[in-house]
Coordinates of C-alpha atoms and ligand atoms in Angstrom, one line a residue:
X1 CA 19.9 138.4 -18.3
X2 CA 20.5 139.1 -14.6
X3 CA 17.3 140.0 -12.5
X4 CA 19.1 142.3 -10.5
X5 CA 21.7 144.9 -11.3
X6 CA 22.0 146.4 -7.7
X7 CA 25.4 146.4 -7.1
X8 CA 26.3 144.2 -3.5
X9 CA 28.3 145.7 -0.7
X10 CA 28.9 143.2 1.6
X11 CA 28.7 139.7 1.8
X12 CA 25.2 139.3 2.8
X13 CA 23.8 141.2 -0.2
X14 CA 26.3 139.2 -2.2
X15 CA 24.3 136.3 -1.0
X16 CA 21.1 137.6 -1.5
X17 CA 21.9 139.1 -5.3
X18 CA 23.6 135.5 -6.1
X19 CA 19.9 134.0 -4.6
X20 CA 17.8 136.8 -6.7
X21 CA 20.2 136.3 -9.9
X22 CA 19.6 132.3 -9.7
X23 CA 15.8 132.5 -9.2
X24 CA 16.0 131.0 -6.0
X25 CA 14.0 134.2 -4.7
X26 CA 12.2 136.8 -6.3
X27 CA 11.7 139.1 -3.3
X28 CA 13.6 139.1 0.2
X29 CA 12.2 139.0 3.5
X30 CA 14.2 139.7 6.6
X31 CA 13.6 140.1 10.5
X32 CA 15.1 142.2 13.7
X33 CA 14.2 139.6 16.3
X34 CA 14.4 141.2 19.6
X35 CA 14.0 139.6 22.6
X36 CA 11.6 142.0 24.8
X37 CA 14.3 141.7 27.6
X38 CA 15.7 145.1 28.0
X39 CA 16.0 148.4 25.8
X40 CA 17.8 148.2 22.4
X41 CA 21.3 149.1 22.3
X42 CA 24.0 150.3 19.4
X43 CA 24.4 146.9 18.8
X44 CA 20.6 146.5 17.9
X45 CA 21.3 149.5 15.4
X46 CA 23.8 147.9 13.7
X47 CA 21.4 144.9 13.1
X48 CA 18.3 147.0 12.5
X49 CA 20.4 148.8 9.8
X50 CA 21.6 145.5 8.3
X51 CA 18.0 144.2 8.2
X52 CA 15.9 147.3 7.2
X53 CA 19.1 148.7 4.9
X54 CA 18.4 145.0 2.7
X55 CA 14.5 145.9 2.8
X56 CA 15.0 149.0 1.3
X57 CA 17.6 148.1 -1.0
X58 CA 16.5 145.3 -2.6
X59 CA 12.4 146.3 -2.5
X60 CA 12.0 143.8 0.0
X61 CA 9.8 143.1 3.4
X62 CA 11.0 143.6 7.1
X63 CA 9.3 142.3 9.8
X64 CA 9.6 143.5 13.6
X65 CA 9.3 139.9 15.3
X66 CA 9.4 139.9 19.1
X67 CA 11.8 136.6 19.8
X68 CA 9.5 136.4 23.2
X69 CA 10.1 132.7 24.4
X70 CA 11.2 133.2 27.7
X71 CA 8.7 134.5 30.1
X72 CA 10.7 135.0 33.0
X73 CA 12.6 138.4 31.8
X74 CA 10.1 139.7 29.1
X75 CA 8.4 142.6 29.7
X76 CA 5.7 144.7 28.0
X77 CA 7.8 147.9 28.9
X78 CA 10.4 146.7 26.9
X79 CA 8.2 145.8 23.7
X80 CA 6.9 149.3 24.0
X81 CA 10.6 151.0 24.2
X82 CA 11.7 148.6 21.2
X83 CA 9.0 149.9 18.8
X84 CA 9.7 153.5 20.1
X85 CA 13.5 153.2 19.0
X86 CA 13.1 151.6 15.9
X87 CA 10.7 154.1 14.8
X88 CA 12.8 157.2 15.9
X89 CA 16.0 155.1 14.0
X90 CA 13.6 155.7 11.0
X91 CA 13.3 152.3 10.3
X92 CA 9.3 151.0 9.1
X93 CA 8.6 147.6 9.6
X94 CA 6.0 145.6 7.1
X95 CA 4.5 143.8 10.3
X96 CA 4.5 143.3 14.1
X97 CA 5.0 139.6 15.1
X98 CA 5.5 137.8 18.2
X99 CA 6.8 134.4 18.6
X100 CA 4.1 133.6 21.3
X101 CA 1.6 133.6 18.8
X102 CA 3.2 130.3 17.3
X103 CA 3.5 128.2 20.4
X104 CA 0.8 126.3 19.1
X105 CA 2.3 125.6 15.9
X106 CA 5.8 124.9 17.9
X107 CA 4.3 122.3 19.6
X108 CA 2.6 120.7 16.9
X109 CA 6.1 120.4 15.7
X110 CA 7.5 118.8 18.8
X111 CA 4.9 116.8 18.1
X112 CA 5.9 115.8 14.7
X113 CA 9.4 115.1 15.7
X114 CA 8.4 112.8 18.3
X115 CA 6.2 110.8 15.8
X116 CA 9.4 110.5 13.5
X117 CA 11.3 109.2 16.2
X118 CA 13.1 112.3 16.4
X119 CA 12.7 113.7 19.8
X120 CA 12.2 112.2 23.4
X121 CA 11.0 113.3 26.9
X122 CA 14.0 113.1 29.1
X123 CA 13.5 112.7 32.4
X124 CA 17.3 114.3 33.5
X125 CA 18.0 117.2 35.5
X126 CA 20.4 120.4 34.1
X127 CA 23.0 119.2 35.6
X128 CA 22.9 115.2 34.4
X129 CA 22.0 116.9 31.1
X130 CA 25.4 118.8 31.3
X131 CA 27.4 116.1 32.6
X132 CA 26.5 113.7 29.9
X133 CA 27.0 115.9 26.9
X134 CA 30.7 115.2 27.1
X135 CA 33.0 117.8 25.5
X136 CA 35.0 118.5 22.8
X137 CA 37.4 116.0 22.6
X138 CA 34.9 113.1 24.2
X139 CA 31.8 112.4 23.1
X140 CA 28.5 112.3 25.1
X141 CA 26.4 109.6 26.9
X142 CA 23.0 109.0 25.4
X143 CA 20.3 109.6 27.9
X144 CA 18.6 106.4 29.7
X145 CA 15.4 107.7 28.3
X146 CA 16.5 107.9 24.7
X147 CA 14.8 104.8 23.6
X148 CA 11.3 105.8 24.9
X149 CA 8.5 104.5 22.6
X150 CA 6.7 107.3 20.0
X151 CA 3.6 106.8 22.2
X152 CA 5.2 106.7 25.4
X153 CA 6.9 110.2 24.5
X154 CA 3.4 111.6 23.1
X155 CA 1.9 110.8 26.1
X156 CA 4.7 112.3 28.7
X157 CA 4.9 115.3 26.5
X158 CA 1.0 115.8 26.6
X159 CA 1.1 116.0 30.2
X160 CA 3.9 118.0 30.2
X161 CA 1.9 120.5 28.6
X162 CA -0.9 119.8 30.6
X163 CA 1.2 121.1 33.6
X164 CA 1.4 117.5 35.1
X165 CA 5.0 117.5 35.9
X166 CA 7.2 119.9 38.1
X167 CA 9.3 122.4 36.5
X168 CA 12.5 121.2 35.7
X169 CA 11.6 117.6 36.0
X170 CA 11.5 116.5 32.8
X171 CA 12.4 118.0 28.8
X172 CA 11.9 117.4 25.5
X173 CA 15.3 116.7 23.6
X174 CA 15.9 116.2 19.6
X175 CA 17.7 112.9 19.5
X176 CA 20.4 113.7 16.8
X177 CA 23.8 112.5 17.6
X178 CA 25.4 112.7 21.0
X179 CA 29.1 111.7 19.8
X180 CA 28.4 114.9 17.0
X181 CA 31.8 117.0 16.8
X182 CA 29.3 119.9 17.3
X183 CA 28.0 120.3 20.9
X184 CA 24.5 121.6 20.0
X185 CA 23.8 118.7 18.0
X186 CA 23.8 116.1 21.0
X187 CA 20.5 115.5 21.4
X188 CA 19.6 119.5 22.3
X189 CA 17.0 120.3 24.8
X190 CA 13.9 121.6 22.6
X191 CA 11.3 122.2 25.5
X192 CA 11.3 122.7 29.0
X193 CA 8.8 123.1 31.8
X194 CA 8.2 126.7 33.3
X195 CA 5.6 127.8 35.4
X196 CA 6.1 131.9 34.7
X197 CA 3.2 134.1 33.5
X198 CA 4.1 135.1 29.8
X199 CA 3.5 139.0 29.3
X200 CA 1.0 138.2 26.3
X201 CA 0.1 134.5 26.6
X202 CA -0.1 134.5 30.7
X203 CA -1.0 131.2 32.3
X204 CA -1.8 129.6 28.9
X205 CA 1.6 127.5 28.6
X206 CA 3.7 125.7 31.4
X207 CA 5.9 124.4 28.7
X208 CA 8.5 127.2 26.7
X209 CA 10.4 126.0 23.3
X210 CA 14.3 126.8 23.6
X211 CA 15.6 129.2 21.2
X212 CA 17.4 127.0 19.1
X213 CA 14.1 125.2 18.1
X214 CA 11.9 128.1 18.0
X215 CA 14.3 130.5 16.1
X216 CA 14.5 128.4 12.8
X217 CA 10.4 127.4 13.2
X218 CA 9.7 131.2 13.3
X219 CA 11.8 132.1 10.7
X220 CA 9.8 129.1 8.6
X221 CA 6.6 130.4 9.7
X222 CA 7.1 133.8 7.8
X223 CA 8.6 132.8 5.0
X224 CA 12.0 135.0 6.0
X225 CA 14.6 134.2 3.2
X226 CA 17.5 135.4 4.9
X227 CA 17.6 134.7 8.7
X228 CA 20.4 137.3 9.8
X229 CA 22.1 136.9 13.2
X230 CA 25.3 137.3 14.8
X231 CA 28.4 134.9 15.0
X232 CA 27.7 133.5 18.1
X233 CA 24.9 131.3 16.1
X234 CA 27.5 130.2 13.6
X235 CA 27.7 126.8 15.5
X236 CA 24.2 126.9 15.8
X237 CA 23.2 126.9 12.1
X238 CA 23.1 122.9 11.9
X239 CA 20.6 122.7 14.4
X240 CA 18.7 125.6 12.6
X241 CA 18.6 123.6 9.2
X242 CA 17.9 120.2 11.4
X243 CA 14.8 121.9 12.6
X244 CA 13.5 123.5 9.4
X245 CA 14.3 120.0 7.4
X246 CA 12.6 117.6 10.1
X247 CA 9.7 119.9 10.6
X248 CA 9.2 119.8 7.1
X249 CA 9.2 123.6 6.3
X250 CA 9.0 124.5 2.7
X251 CA 10.4 127.2 1.7
X252 CA 13.4 127.3 4.1
X253 CA 15.0 130.2 5.2
X254 CA 18.8 130.8 5.5
X255 CA 20.6 131.8 8.6
X256 CA 23.6 134.1 7.7
X257 CA 26.2 135.2 10.5
X258 CA 27.8 138.5 10.8
X259 CA 30.2 140.1 13.6
X260 CA 28.4 141.6 16.2
X261 CA 29.2 145.2 16.9
X262 CA 31.6 146.0 19.6
X263 CA 32.8 149.3 20.5
X264 CA 35.6 150.2 23.3
X265 CA 34.8 150.4 26.7
X266 CA 30.9 150.2 25.9
X267 CA 29.3 147.7 27.2
X268 CA 26.6 146.0 24.7
X269 CA 24.4 143.3 26.7
X270 CA 21.5 144.3 27.5
X271 CA 22.1 141.7 30.7
X272 CA 24.8 144.2 31.7
X273 CA 23.2 147.5 31.1
X274 CA 20.1 146.0 33.2
X275 CA 22.5 145.5 36.0
X276 CA 23.5 149.4 35.8
X277 CA 20.0 150.2 35.9
X278 CA 18.8 147.8 38.7
X279 CA 21.8 149.0 40.8
X280 CA 21.2 153.0 40.5
X281 CA 24.5 153.2 38.7
X282 CA 22.5 155.4 36.1
X283 CA 19.2 156.8 36.2
X284 CA 17.5 154.4 34.1
X285 CA 17.8 152.7 30.5
X286 CA 17.7 156.2 29.0
X287 CA 20.3 157.7 30.9
X288 CA 22.5 159.9 28.9
X289 CA 25.5 158.1 29.7
X290 CA 23.6 154.6 28.3
X291 CA 24.7 153.1 25.0
X292 CA 21.1 152.2 24.5
X293 CA 18.9 153.6 21.4
X294 CA 17.0 155.6 24.4
X295 CA 20.1 156.7 26.0
X296 CA 21.6 158.4 23.2
X297 CA 18.4 159.6 22.3
X298 CA 18.4 161.7 25.5
X299 CA 21.7 162.3 25.1
X300 CA 20.8 164.3 21.8
X301 CA 22.5 162.3 19.1
X302 CA 20.5 162.8 16.0
X303 CA 19.7 159.5 14.4
X304 CA 20.9 160.1 11.3
X305 CA 24.7 160.3 12.6
X306 CA 23.5 156.6 14.6
X307 CA 22.9 155.4 11.2
X308 CA 26.1 156.9 9.1
X309 CA 28.0 155.2 11.8
X310 CA 26.5 151.8 11.1
X311 CA 27.0 152.5 7.5
X312 CA 30.4 153.3 7.9
X313 CA 31.5 150.4 9.9
X314 CA 30.7 148.3 7.2
X315 CA 29.6 144.5 7.8
X316 CA 32.2 141.9 8.6
X317 CA 32.5 138.0 9.0
X318 CA 35.2 138.4 11.7
X319 CA 34.7 140.3 15.3
X320 CA 36.8 143.4 16.1
X321 CA 36.1 146.4 18.4
X322 CA 35.4 149.6 16.8
X323 CA 36.6 152.8 18.7
X324 CA 34.0 155.2 19.7
X325 CA 35.9 158.1 18.4
X326 CA 34.0 156.9 15.1
X327 CA 30.4 157.3 16.4
X328 CA 31.5 160.5 17.7
X329 CA 33.0 161.8 14.2
X330 CA 29.8 161.0 13.0
X331 CA 27.7 162.8 15.2
X332 CA 30.1 166.1 15.1
X333 CA 29.6 165.7 11.3
X334 CA 26.0 166.0 11.5
X335 CA 26.0 168.4 13.5
X336 CA 28.1 170.5 12.2
X337 CA 25.8 171.0 9.5
X338 CA 22.8 170.8 11.5
X339 CA 23.3 172.4 15.1
X340 CA 23.0 176.2 15.9
X341 CA 25.3 178.2 17.1
X342 CA 25.0 180.0 20.6
X343 CA 27.1 181.7 22.8
X344 CA 27.7 180.3 26.3
X345 CA 29.9 181.3 28.9
X346 CA 30.9 178.5 31.2
X347 CA 33.2 180.5 33.7
X348 CA 31.7 184.3 33.7
X349 CA 33.9 187.2 33.8
X350 CA 32.1 190.5 34.2
X351 CA 33.5 193.0 31.9
X352 CA 32.0 197.1 31.8
X353 CA 32.3 198.6 28.7
X354 CA 32.7 202.1 29.7
X355 CA 31.6 204.3 26.8
X356 CA 28.3 202.4 26.4
X357 CA 25.6 204.1 28.7
X358 CA 23.6 202.6 31.2
X359 CA 20.5 202.6 28.9
X360 CA 22.0 202.5 25.8
X361 CA 22.0 199.0 23.5
X362 CA 23.5 197.7 20.0
X363 CA 21.7 194.9 18.3
X364 CA 23.6 192.8 16.0
X365 CA 22.6 189.7 13.4
X366 CA 24.4 186.9 13.8
X367 CA 24.1 183.7 11.3
X368 CA 22.2 181.0 13.1
X369 CA 24.7 178.0 11.4
X370 CA 27.2 179.3 8.9
X371 CA 27.3 175.7 7.2
X372 CA 23.8 176.3 5.9
X373 CA 23.4 178.5 3.3
X374 CA 19.9 179.0 4.1
X375 CA 20.7 179.6 7.6
X376 CA 18.5 182.1 9.6
X377 CA 20.1 185.1 11.6
X378 CA 19.3 185.7 15.6
X379 CA 20.1 189.3 17.1
X380 CA 22.4 189.4 19.7
X381 CA 22.1 192.7 21.8
X382 CA 25.2 194.5 23.2
X383 CA 24.5 196.3 26.6
X384 CA 27.1 198.0 29.1
X385 CA 28.2 194.9 31.1
X386 CA 28.8 191.7 29.7
X387 CA 30.4 188.4 30.7
X388 CA 33.0 186.8 28.6
X389 CA 34.8 183.6 29.3
X390 CA 37.6 183.4 32.3
X391 CA 40.3 182.2 30.4
X392 CA 39.3 184.6 27.2
X393 CA 41.2 187.2 29.3
X394 CA 45.0 186.6 31.2
X395 CA 46.6 189.0 33.7
X396 CA 50.1 187.0 32.7
X397 CA 49.7 185.9 29.5
X398 CA 51.3 182.6 28.4
X399 CA 53.5 182.6 25.3
X400 CA 51.1 183.0 22.2
X401 CA 47.9 183.8 23.8
X402 CA 46.0 185.8 21.3
X403 CA 42.8 186.8 23.5
X404 CA 42.3 189.9 25.5
X405 CA 45.2 190.9 27.8
X406 CA 45.9 194.4 29.8
X407 CA 46.1 196.9 27.2
X408 CA 45.3 195.1 24.5
X409 CA 42.0 194.5 22.1
X410 CA 39.8 191.7 21.0
X411 CA 36.8 191.3 18.7
X412 CA 33.4 190.6 20.6
X413 CA 31.5 187.8 17.9
X414 CA 29.5 189.5 15.9
X415 CA 30.0 192.5 17.4
X416 CA 32.4 194.9 18.1
X417 CA 36.4 195.4 18.9
X418 CA 36.8 196.4 22.8
X419 CA 40.0 197.5 24.3
X420 CA 41.1 196.5 27.7
X421 CA 41.1 199.8 30.3
X422 CA 41.3 198.5 33.7
X423 CA 41.4 195.5 35.6
X424 CA 39.8 195.0 38.9
X425 CA 41.3 192.5 41.4
X426 CA 39.9 191.1 44.6
X427 CA 41.9 191.3 48.0
X428 CA 43.6 188.2 47.0
X429 CA 45.0 189.5 43.7
X430 CA 42.3 187.3 41.2
X431 CA 40.9 188.7 38.4
X432 CA 37.2 189.9 39.5
X433 CA 36.0 192.5 36.8
X434 CA 37.7 194.4 33.7
X435 CA 36.7 197.9 32.3
X436 CA 37.0 197.8 28.9
X437 CA 36.0 200.5 25.9
X438 CA 34.2 199.8 22.5
X439 CA 35.7 200.9 19.3
X440 CA 32.6 202.6 17.5
X441 CA 32.3 201.3 13.5
X442 CA 34.3 198.5 14.8
X443 CA 31.7 196.2 13.8
X444 CA 32.0 193.9 10.7
X445 CA 31.6 196.6 7.6
X446 CA 32.3 199.4 9.9
X447 CA 35.2 202.1 9.0
X448 CA 36.9 200.4 12.2
X449 CA 36.6 197.0 11.3
X450 CA 40.2 196.2 10.0
X451 CA 41.3 196.9 12.8
X452 CA 43.9 194.3 13.8
X453 CA 42.8 191.7 16.3
X454 CA 44.3 188.4 16.8
X455 CA 41.4 186.8 18.3
X456 CA 37.4 186.6 18.3
X457 CA 35.9 185.9 21.9
X458 CA 32.1 185.1 22.7
X459 CA 30.0 187.2 25.1
X460 CA 26.6 187.4 26.5
X461 CA 25.1 191.0 28.0
X462 CA 24.4 190.7 31.7
X463 CA 21.1 192.1 31.6
X464 CA 20.0 189.7 29.2
X465 CA 22.2 186.1 30.1
X466 CA 19.9 183.3 31.3
X467 CA 21.3 180.8 33.8
X468 CA 22.2 177.2 32.1
X469 CA 23.9 173.9 33.9
X470 CA 26.1 172.1 31.8
X471 CA 26.3 168.6 31.8
X472 CA 29.3 166.7 30.7
X473 CA 29.8 163.1 29.8
X474 CA 32.6 160.5 29.7
X475 CA 32.0 156.7 29.0
X476 CA 30.7 154.8 31.8
X477 CA 33.7 152.4 31.6
X478 CA 37.3 153.3 32.2
X479 CA 40.3 151.8 29.8
X480 CA 40.8 148.0 30.3
X481 CA 43.3 147.4 32.6
X482 CA 44.9 143.7 32.7
X483 CA 43.6 141.2 35.2
X484 CA 40.2 143.2 35.7
X485 CA 37.6 140.6 34.3
X486 CA 34.6 142.1 35.6
X487 CA 33.0 145.2 34.5
X488 CA 31.3 146.5 37.5
X489 CA 34.9 147.1 38.4
X490 CA 36.0 149.2 35.7
X491 CA 32.8 151.6 36.4
X492 CA 33.8 155.2 35.6
X493 CA 32.9 157.1 39.0
X494 CA 33.2 160.4 37.1
X495 CA 31.2 159.8 34.0
X496 CA 28.8 162.9 34.6
X497 CA 30.5 166.3 35.3
X498 CA 28.2 169.3 36.3
X499 CA 29.3 173.0 35.3
X500 CA 27.0 175.5 37.4
X501 CA 27.1 179.0 37.0
X502 CA 27.1 179.3 33.2
X503 CA 25.7 182.2 31.3
X504 CA 23.9 182.1 28.3
X505 CA 22.7 184.4 25.1
X506 CA 18.8 184.0 25.1
X507 CA 18.8 182.6 22.2
X508 CA 19.5 179.2 23.7
X509 CA 16.1 178.8 25.1
X510 CA 14.4 180.2 22.1
X511 CA 14.5 177.1 20.2
X512 CA 12.2 174.1 21.2
X513 CA 13.0 171.6 23.7
X514 CA 15.4 169.0 22.9
X515 CA 17.3 171.7 20.4
X516 CA 20.8 170.9 19.8
X517 CA 23.2 173.6 19.8
X518 CA 26.7 174.4 18.9
X519 CA 28.2 176.3 22.1
X520 CA 30.9 178.0 20.1
X521 CA 34.4 177.2 21.1
X522 CA 33.4 174.2 23.8
X523 CA 31.1 171.6 22.0
X524 CA 27.5 170.7 20.9
X525 CA 24.9 170.8 23.7
X526 CA 21.5 169.6 23.9
X527 CA 18.4 171.7 25.8
X528 CA 17.7 168.8 28.0
X529 CA 15.6 169.7 30.9
X530 CA 14.5 172.6 33.5
X531 CA 15.4 171.5 37.1
X532 CA 14.6 173.9 39.9
X533 CA 14.3 177.0 37.3
X534 CA 17.6 175.9 35.8
X535 CA 17.8 174.6 32.3
X536 CA 20.4 171.9 32.0
X537 CA 22.3 170.8 28.5
X538 CA 23.7 168.0 28.1
X539 CA 26.8 167.6 26.1
X540 CA 26.0 165.5 22.8
X541 CA 30.0 165.6 22.0
X542 CA 32.8 167.9 22.0
X543 CA 34.0 169.9 19.2
X544 CA 37.4 168.1 18.8
X545 CA 38.3 164.7 19.3
X546 CA 41.0 165.7 21.9
X547 CA 38.8 168.2 23.5
X548 CA 39.3 167.5 27.8
X549 CA 37.9 169.8 30.2
X550 CA 40.0 173.3 31.2
Ligands
ATP1 P1 22.3 141.2 24.4 O1 23.4 140.1 24.6 O2 22.3 142.6 24.4 O3 20.9 141.0 25.0 P2 20.8 139.5 22.3 O4 21.5 139.4 20.9 O5 21.0 138.8 23.1 O6 21.7 141.0 23.0 P3 18.6 140.3 21.0 O7 17.4 141.0 21.5 O8 18.4 138.6 20.9 O9 19.3 140.6 21.9 O10 18.7 140.7 19.4 C1 18.1 141.3 18.4 C2 19.0 141.3 17.0 O11 20.3 141.9 17.4 C3 19.6 139.9 17.1 O12 19.5 139.5 15.8 C4 20.8 140.0 17.4 O13 22.0 139.0 16.8 C5 21.4 141.3 17.0 N1 22.3 141.9 18.1 C6 22.5 142.1 19.1 N2 23.6 142.9 19.7 C7 24.3 143.0 18.4 C8 25.9 143.8 18.6 N3 26.4 144.1 19.3 N4 25.5 144.1 17.1 C9 24.8 143.6 16.2 N5 24.0 143.1 16.2 C10 23.5 142.4 17.5
MG2 MG1 19.5 137.1 22.4

């Protein structure tokens, strides 16, 4: 009888189901192992979705483990931001762990390798090591320090720990095979001397383990069953297994590689994202244009939409590039269901409705979100002076123009039909304002509601309108051009466009800060922040894929 009837949906889950059914494992343990050297980005969301997805699907365990073995680049700020981002995405880790807590165990593992004749202290410099490593076609040359005695190696390694040698003067190398076709197996460096204050262990250590040595030990200590990483590590797997075997760990974790997420025109490397921050090209790691989790949160992306995107792209064994439109699709789909609708006029044109008195007003109820059957409603108030979108009136209408024209009629969203009376031009002949009349009883359900009009336009009453500033974002990178390799040559100088002077209905300020809205006819926006008395709204995503600024 099979142990699990859970249906696997990708190759990693196939392996897990086999391992459960064969009895190799009763319980599945995964981990998410970020290096705290930057903020998480959308690629990490993918890795999180896989590791925590397995935990949830198979009733397993998933740890958050900081892979903090490289003190020069790691900081507490990053540790904190990583936690916040993971929580925001909705994942719950079972334990918070740090590789640096295992430094003593790692040291003892290295001593064990030395005692077994499987590691030696090498006095070569970095350059000498890479010079003697050989190439794909050529075997490497063995170090002249390779045959030091166990006793000498133990003494030297202990002295390395004690800080008796200078940074970079010696390393500990695994003794494997300088002729291996796999370059990673050619006596790789497993420890280096480095005086750098670690964000947790401070100055306790002056030697630090290398990733390829540390990572398998971390996994083995924690009894991780499936250590999921990206494809670049496929060639490192023999070394991973070598470390686990020779350091005599049992049970043994298994490394599985999948294709990393790449999105067109999207920087997906902490190192490069940090450069954008350090160079001041963006406002910070959470700039709304950044593909970081905090940037996307600031921009207004719903976490559920990011997870849905990760789900839809699936888990592949071969690298490929995903279009950003797929992520945008997931966001739109989410916001269409969840965002309240609001009227905001980007380029206001004043309309005086001459048959509404100065002190007269009409109230209407508008459904917040027509996609939600339990939606609330909110009030809009029609007064004598309103703003409509300039482009919703045409003095010389182009063909098939259905909105307001001279002598024509149109419906005000949620309210009455209005009829054009007069156009007031400025001295240059541009439209300055309009005079219209409303048609009584033409609101929904009224006697004149059936009068034919071809369009419904948005509006806000002048007296109640609130000032809003729209911030529209484009990709940080322009399209790839042949020959341009460096991403800094592809930076989009126009990635933030600001529209000032827009007018919104009061409803856009009624909800909580960070509330997401659909501004009818334009895009989804988030109420972001108030600067100099004016609320800034960030464009989350346009309403349609082909949207471009008018
Ligand atoms: P970066 O190059 O951006 O610094 P990294 O791989 O060095 O990325 P880590 O902090 O080591 O960053 O990553 C933590 C986990 O997230 C690792 O398991 C890594 O494989 C995974 N990961 C990182 N980038 C991606 C990506 N683009 N797609 C999928 N998984 C990723
Ligand atoms: Mg890394």
